[in-house]
Amino acid sequence: LIKKEWLRKHREVLPSVAVLVCDFDVDVGLTEWNTQEKAILDTVKSMRENLDCENRSAMSMMLVLIQKRDYPKEMEVPKKSEISNDRIAGLRRSLPFDPKNVVLIYTADFMTSEADGSIKVNSALSHMMLRMQQKIDELSEEYYRIEGKRFRGYLKQLDRFKVGGIAMNIRLNFKIGQFYEARRSTKALKHYEDSYDAIIEMAQRRHEQDVADDQSGA
């Protein structure tokens, strides 16, 4: 009734949010930057096309740009910051997803040295990473909301036109339950129960049919 590949696909293969990490170098000239920009856009396009997704438009993407620096982002030379902002703005205009999902991180911001010589995670980066995680969670929630809504639409058509039979009812309710579960919603329980109740009903019908067949053949 439920193909195991469907479960593996949505639990292990198909992402709700795809995060692409690319090098970014503000020091290169315009010609080389144009080449880098094209490579990034080509990679994004290829990633979207290669993902086996029935509803690719629902999937979100995030681009994380890494600038190699031995000093933090706030210490960047104003002219360099201006160039970075211009190039990232141009990149955002060309990307097929929300421009807010483009983030620039400096390597020096990953760690910071203490007076005693120890190394610890930069608090500013920790805050940025927390906000990124929250954003990814929000995008993932939206993806599963859209997918669940799409399958609920199929279920409504099934109920309205009385087509598809009990097997389709089992599949749709189970899949809707999966999408609700991915959102940590208790609504998943209702659809799982509806699916399992339909399985029991199907088994009872088959049993009754088998008994009727045996009696008619006796």
Protein backbone atom coordinates (compact mmCIF):
# COMPACT_ATOMS: atom_id res chain seq x y z
CA LEU A 1 0.00 0.00 0.00
CA ILE A 2 2.85 2.40 0.88
CA LYS A 3 6.02 2.03 -1.14
CA LYS A 4 9.08 1.89 1.09
CA GLU A 5 10.94 4.07 -1.43
CA TRP A 6 8.43 6.87 -0.79
CA LEU A 7 9.28 6.83 2.90
CA ARG A 8 13.04 6.73 2.25
CA LYS A 9 12.73 9.52 -0.31
CA HIS A 10 10.96 11.92 2.04
CA ARG A 11 12.90 10.96 5.17
CA GLU A 12 16.44 10.57 3.83
CA VAL A 13 16.78 11.80 0.23
CA LEU A 14 14.58 14.75 -0.62
CA PRO A 15 15.41 17.90 1.38
CA SER A 16 12.82 20.43 2.46
CA VAL A 17 15.61 23.02 2.38
CA ALA A 18 18.78 22.76 0.29
CA VAL A 19 21.78 24.72 1.65
CA LEU A 20 24.56 25.49 -0.81
CA VAL A 21 27.95 26.66 0.54
CA CYS A 22 30.24 28.51 -1.87
CA ASP A 23 33.52 30.41 -1.67
CA PHE A 24 33.26 34.18 -2.06
CA ASP A 25 36.22 36.47 -2.81
CA VAL A 26 35.75 40.20 -2.90
CA ASP A 27 39.40 40.70 -3.91
CA VAL A 28 39.05 39.33 -7.44
CA GLY A 29 38.53 41.60 -10.43
CA LEU A 30 35.23 42.09 -12.21
CA THR A 31 35.98 39.55 -14.97
CA GLU A 32 36.86 36.81 -12.50
CA TRP A 33 33.85 37.69 -10.34
CA ASN A 34 31.55 37.33 -13.36
CA THR A 35 32.99 33.84 -13.81
CA GLN A 36 32.45 33.04 -10.12
CA GLU A 37 28.91 34.40 -10.21
CA LYS A 38 28.04 32.28 -13.25
CA ALA A 39 29.49 29.19 -11.55
CA ILE A 40 27.33 29.80 -8.46
CA LEU A 41 24.17 30.33 -10.53
CA ASP A 42 24.92 27.21 -12.62
CA THR A 43 25.42 25.17 -9.43
CA VAL A 44 22.10 26.40 -8.00
CA LYS A 45 20.31 25.56 -11.26
CA SER A 46 21.90 22.11 -11.42
CA MET A 47 21.02 21.37 -7.79
CA ARG A 48 17.37 22.26 -8.33
CA GLU A 49 17.14 20.20 -11.52
CA ASN A 50 18.83 17.13 -10.07
CA LEU A 51 16.65 16.92 -6.98
CA ASP A 52 13.97 14.27 -7.46
CA CYS A 53 11.08 16.40 -6.30
CA GLU A 54 7.43 16.16 -7.37
CA ASN A 55 6.80 19.73 -6.23
CA ARG A 56 10.20 21.40 -6.66
CA SER A 57 8.72 24.88 -6.38
CA ALA A 58 7.83 24.19 -2.72
CA MET A 59 11.43 23.40 -1.78
CA SER A 60 13.48 26.31 -0.45
CA MET A 61 17.17 27.01 -0.97
CA MET A 62 19.76 28.92 1.02
CA LEU A 63 23.14 30.15 -0.21
CA VAL A 64 25.97 30.58 2.29
CA LEU A 65 28.97 32.53 0.97
CA ILE A 66 32.32 32.07 2.74
CA GLN A 67 34.87 34.91 2.56
CA LYS A 68 38.38 33.90 3.68
CA ARG A 69 39.67 36.55 6.07
CA ASP A 70 41.93 36.67 9.15
CA TYR A 71 39.83 39.48 10.61
CA PRO A 72 36.10 39.67 11.40
CA LYS A 73 33.46 40.99 9.04
CA GLU A 74 32.93 44.25 10.93
CA MET A 75 36.60 45.16 10.40
CA GLU A 76 36.40 44.95 6.61
CA VAL A 77 37.68 47.94 4.62
CA PRO A 78 34.68 50.13 3.67
CA LYS A 79 35.51 49.96 -0.03
CA LYS A 80 35.65 46.15 0.12
CA SER A 81 32.36 46.04 2.00
CA GLU A 82 30.77 48.19 -0.67
CA ILE A 83 32.02 45.88 -3.41
CA SER A 84 30.77 42.82 -1.49
CA ASN A 85 27.33 44.36 -1.00
CA ASP A 86 27.06 45.27 -4.70
CA ARG A 87 28.10 41.82 -5.87
CA ILE A 88 25.84 39.99 -3.44
CA ALA A 89 22.94 42.29 -4.41
CA GLY A 90 23.48 41.38 -8.08
CA LEU A 91 23.67 37.71 -7.19
CA ARG A 92 20.44 37.91 -5.20
CA ARG A 93 18.62 39.44 -8.17
CA SER A 94 19.65 36.50 -10.35
CA LEU A 95 18.82 33.69 -7.94
CA PRO A 96 15.51 31.79 -8.29
CA PHE A 97 14.70 32.00 -4.59
CA ASP A 98 14.15 34.50 -1.78
CA PRO A 99 17.09 36.97 -1.74
CA LYS A 100 16.94 36.97 2.05
CA ASN A 101 18.25 33.40 1.92
CA VAL A 102 21.77 34.54 0.97
CA VAL A 103 24.25 34.83 3.84
CA LEU A 104 27.89 36.04 3.90
CA ILE A 105 30.23 34.69 6.60
CA TYR A 106 33.90 35.53 7.18
CA THR A 107 36.18 32.64 8.18
CA ALA A 108 37.67 34.75 10.99
CA ASP A 109 34.22 34.94 12.54
CA PHE A 110 34.10 31.19 13.08
CA MET A 111 36.56 31.35 15.96
CA THR A 112 38.05 34.03 18.19
CA SER A 113 41.23 34.01 20.29
CA GLU A 114 41.11 34.76 24.01
CA ALA A 115 43.77 36.53 26.07
CA ASP A 116 44.83 33.23 27.60
CA GLY A 117 45.46 31.79 24.15
CA SER A 118 42.35 29.64 24.06
CA ILE A 119 40.00 29.48 21.07
CA LYS A 120 36.25 29.65 21.30
CA VAL A 121 33.32 30.10 18.94
CA ASN A 122 32.64 33.73 18.17
CA SER A 123 29.45 34.84 19.95
CA ALA A 124 28.40 36.98 16.96
CA LEU A 125 28.69 33.95 14.67
CA SER A 126 26.83 31.80 17.18
CA HIS A 127 23.98 34.32 17.03
CA MET A 128 24.10 34.31 13.21
CA MET A 129 24.10 30.51 13.08
CA LEU A 130 21.16 30.42 15.46
CA ARG A 131 19.22 32.79 13.22
CA MET A 132 20.17 30.68 10.18
CA GLN A 133 18.91 27.55 11.94
CA GLN A 134 15.67 29.29 12.82
CA LYS A 135 15.28 30.39 9.21
CA ILE A 136 15.94 26.86 7.94
CA ASP A 137 13.36 25.51 10.41
CA GLU A 138 10.81 28.06 9.16
CA LEU A 139 11.48 27.18 5.51
CA SER A 140 11.25 23.46 6.28
CA GLU A 141 7.96 23.98 8.12
CA GLU A 142 6.56 25.84 5.12
CA TYR A 143 7.66 23.09 2.71
CA TYR A 144 5.85 20.37 4.67
CA ARG A 145 2.82 22.63 5.09
CA ILE A 146 2.57 23.07 1.30
CA GLU A 147 3.11 19.36 0.61
CA GLY A 148 0.52 18.39 3.22
CA LYS A 149 -1.97 20.84 1.73
CA ARG A 150 -1.37 19.36 -1.73
CA PHE A 151 -2.12 15.83 -0.54
CA ARG A 152 -5.14 16.99 1.47
CA GLY A 153 -6.46 18.39 -1.80
CA TYR A 154 -6.16 14.93 -3.35
CA LEU A 155 -7.99 13.42 -0.37
CA LYS A 156 -10.83 15.94 -0.71
CA GLN A 157 -11.20 15.05 -4.40
CA LEU A 158 -11.27 11.37 -3.45
CA ASP A 159 -14.07 11.97 -0.94
CA ARG A 160 -15.96 14.31 -3.26
CA PHE A 161 -15.97 12.19 -6.40
CA LYS A 162 -15.90 8.79 -4.66
CA VAL A 163 -12.93 7.62 -6.74
CA GLY A 164 -9.72 5.82 -5.96
CA GLY A 165 -11.12 3.36 -3.47
CA ILE A 166 -10.06 2.45 0.02
CA ALA A 167 -6.41 1.78 -0.93
CA MET A 168 -5.97 5.37 -2.10
CA ASN A 169 -7.58 6.60 1.10
CA ILE A 170 -5.01 4.62 3.09
CA ARG A 171 -2.09 6.02 1.11
CA LEU A 172 -3.19 9.65 1.24
CA ASN A 173 -3.98 9.69 4.95
CA PHE A 174 -0.67 8.03 5.78
CA LYS A 175 1.31 10.50 3.64
CA ILE A 176 -0.54 13.48 5.09
CA GLY A 177 0.28 12.10 8.54
CA GLN A 178 3.95 11.98 7.57
CA PHE A 179 3.94 15.64 6.55
CA TYR A 180 2.22 16.65 9.79
CA GLU A 181 4.72 14.58 11.76
CA ALA A 182 7.60 16.40 10.03
CA ARG A 183 6.06 19.61 11.40
CA ARG A 184 5.76 18.03 14.87
CA SER A 185 2.00 18.49 14.71
CA THR A 186 -0.38 16.30 16.69
CA LYS A 187 -2.72 16.38 13.66
CA ALA A 188 -0.58 13.53 12.32
CA LEU A 189 -2.32 11.16 14.75
CA LYS A 190 -5.76 11.67 13.20
CA HIS A 191 -4.54 10.84 9.70
CA TYR A 192 -2.56 7.83 10.89
CA GLU A 193 -5.68 6.57 12.70
CA ASP A 194 -7.82 7.12 9.59
CA SER A 195 -5.24 5.25 7.53
CA TYR A 196 -5.02 2.29 9.95
CA ASP A 197 -8.81 2.15 10.34
CA ALA A 198 -9.08 1.92 6.56
CA ILE A 199 -6.53 -0.92 6.55
CA ILE A 200 -8.64 -2.83 9.09
CA GLU A 201 -11.74 -2.18 6.99
CA MET A 202 -9.96 -3.45 3.88
CA ALA A 203 -8.88 -6.62 5.71
CA GLN A 204 -12.43 -7.23 6.94
CA ARG A 205 -13.85 -6.78 3.45
CA ARG A 206 -11.36 -9.27 2.03
CA HIS A 207 -12.10 -11.73 4.79
CA GLU A 208 -15.84 -11.44 4.17
CA GLN A 209 -15.28 -11.88 0.44
CA ASP A 210 -13.13 -14.97 1.04
CA VAL A 211 -15.84 -16.46 3.26
CA ALA A 212 -18.47 -15.72 0.62
CA ASP A 213 -16.32 -17.32 -2.08
CA ASP A 214 -15.78 -20.43 0.05
CA GLN A 215 -19.49 -20.76 0.73
CA SER A 216 -20.43 -20.35 -2.92
CA GLY A 217 -17.88 -22.97 -3.93
CA ALA A 218 -19.00 -25.47 -1.30
